[in-house]
Short mmCIF file of C-alpha atoms and ligand atoms in Angstrom, two decimals:
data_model
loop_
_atom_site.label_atom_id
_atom_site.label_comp_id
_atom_site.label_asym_id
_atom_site.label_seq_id
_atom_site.Cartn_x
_atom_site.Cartn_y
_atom_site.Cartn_z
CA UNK A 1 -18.34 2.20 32.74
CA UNK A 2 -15.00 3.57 33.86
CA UNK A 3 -12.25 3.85 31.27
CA UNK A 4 -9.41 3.59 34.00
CA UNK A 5 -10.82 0.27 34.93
CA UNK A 6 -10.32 -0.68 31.02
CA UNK A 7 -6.66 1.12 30.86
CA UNK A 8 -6.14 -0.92 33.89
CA UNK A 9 -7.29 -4.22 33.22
CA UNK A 10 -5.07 -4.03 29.63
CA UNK A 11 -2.13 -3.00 31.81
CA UNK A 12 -2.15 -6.03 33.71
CA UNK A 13 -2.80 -8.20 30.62
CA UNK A 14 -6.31 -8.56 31.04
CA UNK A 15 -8.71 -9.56 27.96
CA UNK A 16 -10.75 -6.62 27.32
CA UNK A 17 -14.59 -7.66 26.26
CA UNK A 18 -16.95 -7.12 23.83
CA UNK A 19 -18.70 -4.02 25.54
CA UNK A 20 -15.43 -2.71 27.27
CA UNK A 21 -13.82 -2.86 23.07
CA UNK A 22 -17.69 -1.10 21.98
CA UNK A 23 -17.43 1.36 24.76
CA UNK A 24 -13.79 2.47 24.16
CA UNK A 25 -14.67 2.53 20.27
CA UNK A 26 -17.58 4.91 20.58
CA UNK A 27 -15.85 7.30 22.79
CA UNK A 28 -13.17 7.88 20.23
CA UNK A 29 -15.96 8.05 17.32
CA UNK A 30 -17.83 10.68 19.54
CA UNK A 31 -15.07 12.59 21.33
CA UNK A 32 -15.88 11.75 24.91
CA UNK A 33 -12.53 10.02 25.81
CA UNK A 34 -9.46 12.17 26.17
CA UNK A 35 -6.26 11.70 24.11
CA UNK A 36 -4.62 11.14 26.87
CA UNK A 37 -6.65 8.37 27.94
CA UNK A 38 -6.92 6.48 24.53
CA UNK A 39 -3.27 7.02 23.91
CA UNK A 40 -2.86 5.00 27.93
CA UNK A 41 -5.19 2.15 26.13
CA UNK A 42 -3.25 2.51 23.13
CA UNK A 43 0.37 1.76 24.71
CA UNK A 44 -1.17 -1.22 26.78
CA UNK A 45 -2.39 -2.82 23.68
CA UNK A 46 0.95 -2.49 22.04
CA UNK A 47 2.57 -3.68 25.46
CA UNK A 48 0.10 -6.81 25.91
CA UNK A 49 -1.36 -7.21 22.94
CA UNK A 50 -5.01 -8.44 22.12
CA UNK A 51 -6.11 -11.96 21.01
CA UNK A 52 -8.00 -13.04 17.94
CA UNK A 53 -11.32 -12.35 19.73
CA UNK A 54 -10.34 -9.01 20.87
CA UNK A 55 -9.16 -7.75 18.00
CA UNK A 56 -11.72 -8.93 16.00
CA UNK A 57 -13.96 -6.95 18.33
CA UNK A 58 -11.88 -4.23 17.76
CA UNK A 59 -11.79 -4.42 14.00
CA UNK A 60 -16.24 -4.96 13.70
CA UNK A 61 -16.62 -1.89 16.33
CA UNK A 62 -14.53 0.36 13.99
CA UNK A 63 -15.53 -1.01 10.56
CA UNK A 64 -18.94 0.42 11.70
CA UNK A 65 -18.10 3.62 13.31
CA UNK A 66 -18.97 5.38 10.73
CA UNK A 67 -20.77 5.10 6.83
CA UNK A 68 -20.12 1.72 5.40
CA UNK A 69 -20.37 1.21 1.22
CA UNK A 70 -22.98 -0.79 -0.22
CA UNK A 71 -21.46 -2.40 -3.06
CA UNK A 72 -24.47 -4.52 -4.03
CA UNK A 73 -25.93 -2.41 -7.35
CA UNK A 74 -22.50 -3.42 -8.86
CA UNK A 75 -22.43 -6.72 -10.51
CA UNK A 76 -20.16 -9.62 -10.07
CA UNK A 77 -17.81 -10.30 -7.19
CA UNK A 78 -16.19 -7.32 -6.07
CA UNK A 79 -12.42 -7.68 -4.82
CA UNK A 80 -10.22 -5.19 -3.59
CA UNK A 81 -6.42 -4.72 -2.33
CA UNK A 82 -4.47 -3.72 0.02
CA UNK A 83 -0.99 -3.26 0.68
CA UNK A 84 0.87 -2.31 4.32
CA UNK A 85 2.85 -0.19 2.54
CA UNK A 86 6.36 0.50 0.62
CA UNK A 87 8.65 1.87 -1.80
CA UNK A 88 7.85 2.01 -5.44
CA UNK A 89 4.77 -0.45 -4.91
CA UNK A 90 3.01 0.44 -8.11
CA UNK A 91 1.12 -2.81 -7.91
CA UNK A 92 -2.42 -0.92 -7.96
CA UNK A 93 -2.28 1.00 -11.05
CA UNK A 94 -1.10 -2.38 -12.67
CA UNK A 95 -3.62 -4.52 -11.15
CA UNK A 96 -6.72 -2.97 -10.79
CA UNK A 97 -7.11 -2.27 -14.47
CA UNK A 98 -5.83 -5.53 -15.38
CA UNK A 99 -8.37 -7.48 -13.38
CA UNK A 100 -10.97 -4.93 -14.16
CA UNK A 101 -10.37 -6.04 -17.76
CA UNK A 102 -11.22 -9.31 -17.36
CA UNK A 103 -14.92 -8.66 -15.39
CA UNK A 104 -14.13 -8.66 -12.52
CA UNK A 105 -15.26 -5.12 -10.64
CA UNK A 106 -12.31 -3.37 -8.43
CA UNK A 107 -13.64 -1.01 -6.21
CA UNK A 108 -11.01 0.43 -4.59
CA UNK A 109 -10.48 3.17 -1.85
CA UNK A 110 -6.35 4.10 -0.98
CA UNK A 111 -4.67 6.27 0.93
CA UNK A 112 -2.13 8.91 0.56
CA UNK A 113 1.68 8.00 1.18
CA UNK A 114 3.26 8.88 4.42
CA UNK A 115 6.92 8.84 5.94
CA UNK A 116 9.09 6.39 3.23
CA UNK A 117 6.33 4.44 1.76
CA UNK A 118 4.35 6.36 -1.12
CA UNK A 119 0.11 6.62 -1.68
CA UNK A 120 -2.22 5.11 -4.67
CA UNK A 121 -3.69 8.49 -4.37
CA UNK A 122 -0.77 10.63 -4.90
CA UNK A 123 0.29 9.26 -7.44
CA UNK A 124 -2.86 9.07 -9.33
CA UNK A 125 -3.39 12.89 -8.64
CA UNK A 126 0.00 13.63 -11.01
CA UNK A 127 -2.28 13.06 -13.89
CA UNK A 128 -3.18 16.10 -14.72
CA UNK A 129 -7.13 16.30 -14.21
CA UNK A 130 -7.35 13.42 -12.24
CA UNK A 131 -10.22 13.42 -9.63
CA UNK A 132 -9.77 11.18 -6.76
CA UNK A 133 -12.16 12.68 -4.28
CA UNK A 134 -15.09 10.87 -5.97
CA UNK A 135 -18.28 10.96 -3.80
CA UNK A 136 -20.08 7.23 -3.35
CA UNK A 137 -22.92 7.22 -5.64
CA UNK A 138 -20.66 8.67 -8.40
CA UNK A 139 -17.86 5.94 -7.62
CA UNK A 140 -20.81 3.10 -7.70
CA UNK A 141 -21.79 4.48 -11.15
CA UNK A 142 -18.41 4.32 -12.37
CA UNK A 143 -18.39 0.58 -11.09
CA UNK A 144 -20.92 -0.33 -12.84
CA UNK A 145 -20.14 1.30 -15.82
CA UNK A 146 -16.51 0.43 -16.43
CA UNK A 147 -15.99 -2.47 -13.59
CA UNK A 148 -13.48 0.11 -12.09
CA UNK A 149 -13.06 3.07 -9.68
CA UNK A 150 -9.64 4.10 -7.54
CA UNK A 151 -10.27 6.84 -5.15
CA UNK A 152 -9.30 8.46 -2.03
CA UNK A 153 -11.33 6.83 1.42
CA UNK A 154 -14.54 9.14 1.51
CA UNK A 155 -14.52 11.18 4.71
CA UNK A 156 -17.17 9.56 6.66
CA UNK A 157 -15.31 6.27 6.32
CA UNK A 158 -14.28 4.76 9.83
CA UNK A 159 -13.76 8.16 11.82
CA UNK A 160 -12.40 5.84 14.81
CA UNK A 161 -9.58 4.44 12.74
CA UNK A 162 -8.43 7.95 11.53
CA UNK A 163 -8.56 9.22 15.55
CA UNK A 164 -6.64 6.51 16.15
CA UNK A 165 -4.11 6.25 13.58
CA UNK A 166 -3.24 10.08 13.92
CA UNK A 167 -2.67 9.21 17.89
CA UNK A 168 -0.87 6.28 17.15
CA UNK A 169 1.41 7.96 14.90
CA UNK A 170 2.18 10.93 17.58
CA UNK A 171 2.54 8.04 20.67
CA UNK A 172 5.05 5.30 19.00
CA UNK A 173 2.03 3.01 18.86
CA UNK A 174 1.86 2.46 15.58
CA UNK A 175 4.18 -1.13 15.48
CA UNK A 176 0.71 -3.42 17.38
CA UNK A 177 0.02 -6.07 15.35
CA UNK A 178 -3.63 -5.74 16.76
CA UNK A 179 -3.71 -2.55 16.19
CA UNK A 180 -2.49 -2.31 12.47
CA UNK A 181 -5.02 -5.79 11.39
CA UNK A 182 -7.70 -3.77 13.26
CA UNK A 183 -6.68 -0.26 11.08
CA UNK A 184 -6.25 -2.37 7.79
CA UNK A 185 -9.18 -4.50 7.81
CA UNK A 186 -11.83 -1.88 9.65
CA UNK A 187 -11.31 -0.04 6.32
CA UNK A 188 -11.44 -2.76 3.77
CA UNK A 189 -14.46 -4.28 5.51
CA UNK A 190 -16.51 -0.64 5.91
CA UNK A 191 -15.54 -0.36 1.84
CA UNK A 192 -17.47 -3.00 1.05
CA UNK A 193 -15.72 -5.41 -1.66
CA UNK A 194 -16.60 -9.21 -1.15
CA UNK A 195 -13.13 -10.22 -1.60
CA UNK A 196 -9.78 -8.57 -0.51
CA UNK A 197 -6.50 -9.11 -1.29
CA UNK A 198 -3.52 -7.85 1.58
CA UNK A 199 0.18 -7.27 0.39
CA UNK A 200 1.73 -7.76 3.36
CA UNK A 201 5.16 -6.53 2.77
CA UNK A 202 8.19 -7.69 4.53
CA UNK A 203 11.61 -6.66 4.85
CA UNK A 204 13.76 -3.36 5.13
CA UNK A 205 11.25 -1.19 3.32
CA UNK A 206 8.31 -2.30 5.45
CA UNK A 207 6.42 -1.84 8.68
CA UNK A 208 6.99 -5.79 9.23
CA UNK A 209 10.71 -6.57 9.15
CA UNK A 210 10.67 -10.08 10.11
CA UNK A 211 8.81 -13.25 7.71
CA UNK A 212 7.80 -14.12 11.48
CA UNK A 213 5.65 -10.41 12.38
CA UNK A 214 4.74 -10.41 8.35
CA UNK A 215 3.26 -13.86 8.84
CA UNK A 216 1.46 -13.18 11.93
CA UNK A 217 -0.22 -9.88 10.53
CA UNK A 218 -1.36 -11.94 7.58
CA UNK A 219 -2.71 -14.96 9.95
CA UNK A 220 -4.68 -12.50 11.73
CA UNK A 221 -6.24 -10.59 8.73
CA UNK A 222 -6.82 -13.85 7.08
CA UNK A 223 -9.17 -14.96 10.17
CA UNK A 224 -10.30 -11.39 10.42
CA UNK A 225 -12.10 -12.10 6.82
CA UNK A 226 -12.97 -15.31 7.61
CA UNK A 227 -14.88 -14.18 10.97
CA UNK A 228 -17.30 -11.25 8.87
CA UNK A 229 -17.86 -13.71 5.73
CA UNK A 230 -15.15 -11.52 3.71
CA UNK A 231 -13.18 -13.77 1.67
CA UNK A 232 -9.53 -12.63 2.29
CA UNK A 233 -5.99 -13.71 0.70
CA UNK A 234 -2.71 -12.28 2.15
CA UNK A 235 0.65 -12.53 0.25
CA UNK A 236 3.39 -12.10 1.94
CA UNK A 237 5.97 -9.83 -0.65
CA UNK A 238 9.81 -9.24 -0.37
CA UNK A 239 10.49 -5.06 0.45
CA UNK A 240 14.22 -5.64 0.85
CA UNK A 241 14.48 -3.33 -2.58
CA UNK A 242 12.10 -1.03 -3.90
CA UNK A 243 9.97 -2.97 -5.72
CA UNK A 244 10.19 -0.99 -9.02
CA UNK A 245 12.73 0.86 -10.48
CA UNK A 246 10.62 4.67 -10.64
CA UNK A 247 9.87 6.22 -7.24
CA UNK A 248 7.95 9.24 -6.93
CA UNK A 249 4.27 10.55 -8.10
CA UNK A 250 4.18 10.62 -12.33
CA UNK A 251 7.58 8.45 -12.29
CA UNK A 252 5.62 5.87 -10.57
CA UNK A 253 2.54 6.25 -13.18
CA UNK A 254 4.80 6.70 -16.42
CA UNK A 255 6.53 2.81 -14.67
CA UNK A 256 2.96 1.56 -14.36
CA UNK A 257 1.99 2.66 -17.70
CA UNK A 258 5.58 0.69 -19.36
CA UNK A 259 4.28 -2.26 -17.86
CA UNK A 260 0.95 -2.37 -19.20
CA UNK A 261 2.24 -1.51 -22.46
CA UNK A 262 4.12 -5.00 -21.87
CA UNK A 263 7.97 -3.29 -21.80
CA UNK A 264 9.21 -3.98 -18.45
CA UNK A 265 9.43 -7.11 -16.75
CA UNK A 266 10.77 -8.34 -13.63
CA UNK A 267 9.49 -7.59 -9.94
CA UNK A 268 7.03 -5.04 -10.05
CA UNK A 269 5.14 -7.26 -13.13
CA UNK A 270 5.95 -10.49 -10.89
CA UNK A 271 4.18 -9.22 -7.55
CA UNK A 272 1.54 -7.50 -9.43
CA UNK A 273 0.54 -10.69 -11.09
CA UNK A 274 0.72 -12.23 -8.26
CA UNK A 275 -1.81 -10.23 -6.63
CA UNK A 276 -4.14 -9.97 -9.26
CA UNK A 277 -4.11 -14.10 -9.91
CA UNK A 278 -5.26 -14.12 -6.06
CA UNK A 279 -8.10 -11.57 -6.71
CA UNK A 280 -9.15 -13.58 -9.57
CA UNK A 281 -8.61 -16.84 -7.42
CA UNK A 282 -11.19 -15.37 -4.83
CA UNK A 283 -13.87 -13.93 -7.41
CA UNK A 284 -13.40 -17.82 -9.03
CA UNK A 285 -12.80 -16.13 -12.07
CA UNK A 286 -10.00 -18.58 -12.63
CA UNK A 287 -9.00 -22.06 -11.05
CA UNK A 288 -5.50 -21.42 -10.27
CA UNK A 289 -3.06 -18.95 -9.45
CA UNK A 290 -1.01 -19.96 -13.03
CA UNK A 291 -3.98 -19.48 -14.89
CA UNK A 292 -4.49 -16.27 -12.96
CA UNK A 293 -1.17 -14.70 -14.02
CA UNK A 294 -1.60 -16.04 -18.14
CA UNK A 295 -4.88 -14.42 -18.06
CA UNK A 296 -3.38 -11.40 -16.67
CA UNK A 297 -0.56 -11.67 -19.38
CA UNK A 298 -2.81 -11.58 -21.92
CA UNK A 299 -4.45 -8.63 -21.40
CA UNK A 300 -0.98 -6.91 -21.32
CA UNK A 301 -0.35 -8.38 -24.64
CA UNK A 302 -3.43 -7.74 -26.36
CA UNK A 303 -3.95 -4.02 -25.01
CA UNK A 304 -7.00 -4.54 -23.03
CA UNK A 305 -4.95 -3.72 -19.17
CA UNK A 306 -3.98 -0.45 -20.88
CA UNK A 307 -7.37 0.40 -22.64
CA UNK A 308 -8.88 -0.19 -19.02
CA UNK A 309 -6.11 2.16 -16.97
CA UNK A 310 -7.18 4.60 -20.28
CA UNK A 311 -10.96 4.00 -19.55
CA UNK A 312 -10.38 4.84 -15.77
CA UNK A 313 -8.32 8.19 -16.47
CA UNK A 314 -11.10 9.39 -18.50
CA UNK A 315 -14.14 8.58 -16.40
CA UNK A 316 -12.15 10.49 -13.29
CA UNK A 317 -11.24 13.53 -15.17
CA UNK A 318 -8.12 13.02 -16.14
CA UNK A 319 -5.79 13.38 -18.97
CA UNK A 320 -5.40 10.17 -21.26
CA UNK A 321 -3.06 11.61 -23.47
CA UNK A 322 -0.38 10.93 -20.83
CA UNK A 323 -0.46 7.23 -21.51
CA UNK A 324 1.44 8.19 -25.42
CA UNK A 325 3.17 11.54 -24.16
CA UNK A 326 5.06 11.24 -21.02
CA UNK A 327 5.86 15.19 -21.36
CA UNK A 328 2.48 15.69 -20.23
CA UNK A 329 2.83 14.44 -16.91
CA UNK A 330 5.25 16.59 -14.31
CA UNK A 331 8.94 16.42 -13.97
CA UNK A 332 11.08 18.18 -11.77
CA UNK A 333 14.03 20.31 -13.57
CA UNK A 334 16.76 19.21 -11.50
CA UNK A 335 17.94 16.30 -12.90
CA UNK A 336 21.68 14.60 -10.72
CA UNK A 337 23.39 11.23 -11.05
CA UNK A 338 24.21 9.10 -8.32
CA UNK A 339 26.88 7.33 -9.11
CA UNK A 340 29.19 4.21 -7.15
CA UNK A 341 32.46 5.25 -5.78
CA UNK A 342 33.99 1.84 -5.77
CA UNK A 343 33.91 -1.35 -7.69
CA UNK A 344 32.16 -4.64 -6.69
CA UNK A 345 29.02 -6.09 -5.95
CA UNK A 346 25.09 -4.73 -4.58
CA UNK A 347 24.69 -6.80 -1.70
CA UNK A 348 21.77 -4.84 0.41
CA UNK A 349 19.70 -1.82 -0.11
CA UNK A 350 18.28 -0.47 2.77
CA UNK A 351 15.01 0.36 1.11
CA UNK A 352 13.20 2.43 4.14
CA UNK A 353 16.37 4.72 3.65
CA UNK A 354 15.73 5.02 -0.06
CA UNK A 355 11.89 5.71 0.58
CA UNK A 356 13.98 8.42 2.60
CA UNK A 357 15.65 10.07 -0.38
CA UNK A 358 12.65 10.15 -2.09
CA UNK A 359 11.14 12.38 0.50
CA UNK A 360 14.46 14.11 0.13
CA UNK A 361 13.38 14.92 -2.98
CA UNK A 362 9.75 16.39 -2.50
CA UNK A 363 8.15 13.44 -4.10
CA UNK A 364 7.12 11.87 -0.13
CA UNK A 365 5.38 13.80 2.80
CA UNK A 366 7.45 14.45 5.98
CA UNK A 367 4.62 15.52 8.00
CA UNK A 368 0.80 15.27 7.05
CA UNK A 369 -0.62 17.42 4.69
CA UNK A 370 2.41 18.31 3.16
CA UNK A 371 2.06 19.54 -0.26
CA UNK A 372 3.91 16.78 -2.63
CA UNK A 373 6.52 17.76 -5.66
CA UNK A 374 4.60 15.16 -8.20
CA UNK A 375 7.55 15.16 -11.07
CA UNK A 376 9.97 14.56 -8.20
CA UNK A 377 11.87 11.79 -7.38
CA UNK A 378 14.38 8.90 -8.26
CA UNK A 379 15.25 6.06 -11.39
CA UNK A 380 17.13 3.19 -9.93
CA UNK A 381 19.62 1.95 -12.58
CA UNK A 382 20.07 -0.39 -10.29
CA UNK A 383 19.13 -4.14 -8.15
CA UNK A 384 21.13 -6.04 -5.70
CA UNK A 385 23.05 -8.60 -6.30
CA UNK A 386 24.17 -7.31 -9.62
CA UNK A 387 28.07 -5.94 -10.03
CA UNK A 388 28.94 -2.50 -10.36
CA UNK A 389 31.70 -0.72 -11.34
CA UNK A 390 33.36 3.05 -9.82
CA UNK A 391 31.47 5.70 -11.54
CA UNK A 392 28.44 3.86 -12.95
CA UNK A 393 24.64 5.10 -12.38
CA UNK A 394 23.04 3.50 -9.31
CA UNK A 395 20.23 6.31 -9.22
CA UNK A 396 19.14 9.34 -11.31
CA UNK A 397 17.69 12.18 -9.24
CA UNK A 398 14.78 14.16 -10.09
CA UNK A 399 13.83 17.59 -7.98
CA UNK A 400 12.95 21.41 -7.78
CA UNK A 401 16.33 22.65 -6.74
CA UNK A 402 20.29 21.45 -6.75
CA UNK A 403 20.41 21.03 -2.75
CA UNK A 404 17.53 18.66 -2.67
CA UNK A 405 19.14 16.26 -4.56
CA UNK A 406 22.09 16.93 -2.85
CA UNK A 407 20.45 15.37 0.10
CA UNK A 408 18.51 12.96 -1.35
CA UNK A 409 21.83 11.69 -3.04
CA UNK A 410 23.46 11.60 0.55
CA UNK A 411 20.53 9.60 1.79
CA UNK A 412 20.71 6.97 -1.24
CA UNK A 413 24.50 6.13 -0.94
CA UNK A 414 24.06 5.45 2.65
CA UNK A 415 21.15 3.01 2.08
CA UNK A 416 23.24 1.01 -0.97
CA UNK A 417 25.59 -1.30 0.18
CA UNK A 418 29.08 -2.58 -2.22
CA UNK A 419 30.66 -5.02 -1.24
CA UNK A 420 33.79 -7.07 -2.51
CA UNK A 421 31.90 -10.08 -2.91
CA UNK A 422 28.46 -11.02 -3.54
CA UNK A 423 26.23 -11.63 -1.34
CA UNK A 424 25.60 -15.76 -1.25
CA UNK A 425 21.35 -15.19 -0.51
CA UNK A 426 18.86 -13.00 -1.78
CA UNK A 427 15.64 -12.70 0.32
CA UNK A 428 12.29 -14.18 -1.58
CA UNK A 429 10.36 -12.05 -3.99
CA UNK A 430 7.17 -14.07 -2.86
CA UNK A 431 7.55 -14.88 0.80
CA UNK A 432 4.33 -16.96 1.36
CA UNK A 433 0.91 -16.95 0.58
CA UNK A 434 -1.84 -17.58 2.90
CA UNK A 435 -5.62 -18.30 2.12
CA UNK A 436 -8.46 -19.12 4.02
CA UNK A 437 -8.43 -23.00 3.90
CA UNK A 438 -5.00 -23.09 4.42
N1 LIG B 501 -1.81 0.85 7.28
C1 LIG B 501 -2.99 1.15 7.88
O1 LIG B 501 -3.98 1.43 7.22
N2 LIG B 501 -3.04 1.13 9.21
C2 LIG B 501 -1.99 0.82 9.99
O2 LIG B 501 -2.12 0.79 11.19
C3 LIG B 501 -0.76 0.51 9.36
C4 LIG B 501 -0.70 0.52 7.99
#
């Protein structure tokens, strides 16, 4: 086969076939291909795009381009989650134990933040001790011990999608629809879990600005699952703010930690409920989503979310004690207010601009492999639509030295907007929701 003939026949908006999709996969997996020709495919997908069939071609070839988890010695129906990414999305280390603590196994691999949106992984690894580089047959023992296990994606997990993404990212091909489904749900699919839940988030703070690109992302993934026998949920989530109110490594574990010890409410609980009723929804652990997000309740209430999140700490080496003494977890020693130089009303944040300041800060990568500042940061005193007056708190800075919180202060009072007068709309929390029989 001739790969120009494929770069060519995508060029001209040609359908690309089963073997010419196989054949392209494998020579990324193996090295044959050049970058320069996979990043000529790459820009022709993003300029024509695929269809269903292709990119669920695309999607199977790379789900299996490498090892592949066998969840089976864990009991129960396994469900995992996923989210496309954004600032202060905490949702994990909420979810996953609370689920866990109701039987139902989470078996979860995540990712590391880059650019404005923040990692799983980072944050777990604030926690002094924490292991998430957990090799499979350990993880699977963990699963079956405690119904729960967060880690980083082992190595040998779909090599084509981590070729890929890191050309992507260098070629301004990252914004394919095809091509992000196909990333997303290789991964989820190689990890194993019978049932996945996607956060597809949508607004300023998100790959997908648009309910209309957020929708079709979901659609696709959605039929993605339904094509390999995955059962597969997608909620579509409001990013227009940050989602909670701590941003940053241990600030966004000391936020997650408040909310399973039942103290803060609003947004962050909401969507995190939301996406843990839908896991329970697909394990058919409970009827409806209501019932989902009671059950869920509960086990804030009673203790038994917390006792899970302590349960998980423990079993990856980490140190528990953070859950009663916040001290023990990092904080940078720069400490600045942000505060509102006029009176009047919070009518947008521009939330990509906020995950911004964060990396401002030290607490988000700029480039890959950056070393991360875990006790840096930001507290938002504040959410839009609410009134402000001159000199109050919108943000409280946390970092290693006065100048980078300098600039991470410059970068949040561009992304805040005050206005004279409120705003008359605020975007959806919960966009939509779309399930396979939908
Ligand atoms: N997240 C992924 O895993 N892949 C993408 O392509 C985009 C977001």
């Amino acid at each position: 086969m001739n790969f120009v003939d494929i770069i060519i026949k995508k060029r001209d908006g040609g359908k690309l076939d089963a073997e010419e999709i196989n054949y392209f996969v494998a020579g990324v997996t193996d090295g044959s291909l050049p970058d320069y020709q996979i990043s000529a495919l790459l820009m022709a997908i993003l300029l024509k795009g695929m269809d269903e069939e292709e990119t669920a071609q695309l999607t199977m070839g790379m789900a299996v381009s490498g090892n592949t988890i066998d969840l089976s010695s864990v009991e129960g129906f396994k469900v995992d989650k996923h989210s496309t990414g954004g600032v202060a999305d905490t949702t994990t280390l909420i979810l996953a134990p609370l689920v866990a603590s109701v039987g139902v196994p989470v078996v979860k691999m995540s990712g590391r933040g880059l650019g404005f949106s923040g990692g799983t992984i980072d944050k777990l690894e604030s926690i002094p001790g924490f292991r998430v580089d957990v090799l499979e047959e350990q993880a699977l023992a963990f699963a079956r011990k405690s119904g729960i296990v967060v880690m980083s994606q082992t190595d040998d997990l779909t090599p084509a999608d981590k070729k890929l993404y890191a050309m992507r990212d260098v070629t301004g091909t990252v914004d394919s629809i095809p091509l992000i489904a196909a990333s997303i749900m290789s991964k989820k699919i190689a990890a194993g879990a019978d049932g996945i839940v996607l956060d597809v988030k949508c607004g300023s703070g998100a790959f997908m600005k648009d309910l209309e690109s957020a929708e079709s992302l979901a659609e696709i993934m959605v039929s993605m699952g339904r094509r390999v026998g995955r059962k597969v949920t997608a909620v579509i989530s409001g990013m227009d703010q940050p989602l909670g109110m701590y941003i940053g490594n241990s600030l966004e574990v000391m936020e997650a930690i408040e909310v399973l010890k039942g103290n803060v409410e609003g947004d962050l609980l909401e969507v995190s409920l939301t996406l843990g009723a839908n896991m329970l929804l697909l394990a058919g652990r409970v009827q409806t989503e209501t019932e989902g997000k009671e059950l869920l309740m509960e086990q804030i209430r009673n203790g038994k979310g917390l006792e899970k999140f302590r349960e998980m700490i423990a079993q990856q080496g980490g140190d528990v004690n953070i859950i009663d003494n916040y001290d023990l977890l990092p904080l940078s020693p720069v400490k600045m207010e942000v505060k509102a130089d006029r009176d009047g009303y919070i009518t947008k944040m521009d939330t990509a601009m906020i995950g911004r300041a964060s990396q401002e800060t030290g607490a988000g990568r700029m480039f890959k492999g950056q070393p991360l500042d875990f006790g840096a940061g930001i507290i938002m005193k504040k959410r839009t639509g609410g009134a402000i007056a001159t000199g109050e708190t919108l943000a409280i800075v946390y970092s290693e030295s006065k100048e980078k919180c300098d600039s991470a202060a410059v970068f949040l009072k561009k992304a805040i907007t005050i206005a004279e007068k409120p705003a008359t709309e605020q975007p959806p929390l919960i966009w939509k929701i779309i399930r396979q029989e939908d």
